[in-house]
């Protein structure tokens, strides 16, 4: 008898614990009957749909996440081969930050169909990806800092996107 079998026996299948579980379940049902806390209607599980059908009914957000994720991978691969962390440590650090935020907010785009205002959140996240990550990518690849002033605007868009999930 292995460890998991022993643990399973101790917690669930021995006569004492299985009887205790049945007793507690019966007691809870009787208490619910006594004070009238039984559900008024039975819960019905919705029919299961394949995940791809759910994604296609979620609007354009999953497709946007796919496009953004592909761009993040392409840019990540390009930056990993183009930027040498030993020769250009500052540019490599900026690139890593841009790529990390790009990936995080791409994954967040996948959750947009679960929010109340998915279009608003999408606008903020996409603007954040373009303004924050885009300006960081530009600085990392060219070492030209003329667009670095818009980076905080992109960061603010990220913050507003997360806060708009609260509405």
PDB file of N, CA and C in Angstrom, residues 8 29 36 38 45 53 63 69 71 77 84 89 96 99 105 110 121 143 148 160-161 164:
ATOM      1  N   UNK A   8      -5.582   8.121   1.508  1.00  0.00           N
ATOM      2  CA  UNK A   8      -6.960   8.019   1.041  1.00  0.00           C
ATOM      3  C   UNK A   8      -7.795   7.193   2.018  1.00  0.00           C
ATOM      4  N   UNK A  29     -28.413  18.301   5.655  1.00  0.00           N
ATOM      5  CA  UNK A  29     -29.676  18.249   4.918  1.00  0.00           C
ATOM      6  C   UNK A  29     -30.864  18.418   5.855  1.00  0.00           C
ATOM      7  N   UNK A  36     -35.671  25.701   6.524  1.00  0.00           N
ATOM      8  CA  UNK A  36     -36.165  26.143   5.217  1.00  0.00           C
ATOM      9  C   UNK A  36     -35.116  26.698   4.287  1.00  0.00           C
ATOM     10  N   UNK A  38     -33.510  25.053   1.890  1.00  0.00           N
ATOM     11  CA  UNK A  38     -33.313  24.247   0.692  1.00  0.00           C
ATOM     12  C   UNK A  38     -33.489  25.145  -0.536  1.00  0.00           C
ATOM     13  N   UNK A  45     -26.821  22.429 -15.018  1.00  0.00           N
ATOM     14  CA  UNK A  45     -25.545  22.751 -15.642  1.00  0.00           C
ATOM     15  C   UNK A  45     -25.781  23.036 -17.117  1.00  0.00           C
ATOM     16  N   UNK A  53     -15.445  27.035 -29.510  1.00  0.00           N
ATOM     17  CA  UNK A  53     -16.725  27.691 -29.760  1.00  0.00           C
ATOM     18  C   UNK A  53     -16.953  28.820 -28.770  1.00  0.00           C
ATOM     19  N   UNK A  63      -8.977  36.930 -30.552  1.00  0.00           N
ATOM     20  CA  UNK A  63      -8.178  37.141 -31.769  1.00  0.00           C
ATOM     21  C   UNK A  63      -7.141  38.240 -31.557  1.00  0.00           C
ATOM     22  N   UNK A  69      -0.037  38.255 -28.924  1.00  0.00           N
ATOM     23  CA  UNK A  69       0.887  37.223 -28.446  1.00  0.00           C
ATOM     24  C   UNK A  69       1.905  36.842 -29.509  1.00  0.00           C
ATOM     25  N   UNK A  71       2.938  38.778 -31.911  1.00  0.00           N
ATOM     26  CA  UNK A  71       3.865  39.913 -32.011  1.00  0.00           C
ATOM     27  C   UNK A  71       4.860  39.909 -30.859  1.00  0.00           C
ATOM     28  N   UNK A  77      11.881  37.120 -29.779  1.00  0.00           N
ATOM     29  CA  UNK A  77      12.939  36.374 -30.469  1.00  0.00           C
ATOM     30  C   UNK A  77      13.914  37.325 -31.153  1.00  0.00           C
ATOM     31  N   UNK A  84      22.570  42.223 -27.361  1.00  0.00           N
ATOM     32  CA  UNK A  84      23.522  41.484 -26.550  1.00  0.00           C
ATOM     33  C   UNK A  84      23.536  42.125 -25.156  1.00  0.00           C
ATOM     34  N   UNK A  89      23.720  46.552 -21.990  1.00  0.00           N
ATOM     35  CA  UNK A  89      22.915  46.134 -20.828  1.00  0.00           C
ATOM     36  C   UNK A  89      21.672  46.995 -20.599  1.00  0.00           C
ATOM     37  N   UNK A  96      13.635  43.809 -22.100  1.00  0.00           N
ATOM     38  CA  UNK A  96      13.020  42.784 -21.254  1.00  0.00           C
ATOM     39  C   UNK A  96      11.758  43.309 -20.566  1.00  0.00           C
ATOM     40  N   UNK A  99       8.966  43.587 -23.240  1.00  0.00           N
ATOM     41  CA  UNK A  99       8.459  42.273 -23.635  1.00  0.00           C
ATOM     42  C   UNK A  99       7.646  41.623 -22.517  1.00  0.00           C
ATOM     43  N   UNK A 105       0.045  41.670 -20.569  1.00  0.00           N
ATOM     44  CA  UNK A 105      -1.204  42.292 -20.987  1.00  0.00           C
ATOM     45  C   UNK A 105      -1.823  41.576 -22.183  1.00  0.00           C
ATOM     46  N   UNK A 110      -6.994  37.920 -22.942  1.00  0.00           N
ATOM     47  CA  UNK A 110      -7.788  36.690 -23.008  1.00  0.00           C
ATOM     48  C   UNK A 110      -8.943  36.706 -22.018  1.00  0.00           C
ATOM     49  N   UNK A 121     -11.773  48.104 -21.490  1.00  0.00           N
ATOM     50  CA  UNK A 121     -10.535  47.491 -20.999  1.00  0.00           C
ATOM     51  C   UNK A 121      -9.599  47.204 -22.166  1.00  0.00           C
ATOM     52  N   UNK A 143      18.178  52.890 -29.489  1.00  0.00           N
ATOM     53  CA  UNK A 143      18.848  53.747 -28.498  1.00  0.00           C
ATOM     54  C   UNK A 143      18.509  55.221 -28.713  1.00  0.00           C
ATOM     55  N   UNK A 148      10.539  58.280 -25.561  1.00  0.00           N
ATOM     56  CA  UNK A 148      10.445  57.771 -24.188  1.00  0.00           C
ATOM     57  C   UNK A 148       9.493  58.593 -23.326  1.00  0.00           C
ATOM     58  N   UNK A 160      -5.164  52.184 -15.914  1.00  0.00           N
ATOM     59  CA  UNK A 160      -6.582  52.471 -16.157  1.00  0.00           C
ATOM     60  C   UNK A 160      -7.320  51.229 -16.672  1.00  0.00           C
ATOM     61  N   UNK A 161      -6.627  50.411 -17.454  1.00  0.00           N
ATOM     62  CA  UNK A 161      -7.236  49.171 -17.922  1.00  0.00           C
ATOM     63  C   UNK A 161      -7.557  48.229 -16.770  1.00  0.00           C
ATOM     64  N   UNK A 164     -10.391  49.715 -14.782  1.00  0.00           N
ATOM     65  CA  UNK A 164     -11.687  49.660 -15.462  1.00  0.00           C
ATOM     66  C   UNK A 164     -12.331  48.278 -15.319  1.00  0.00           C
TER      67      UNK A 164
END
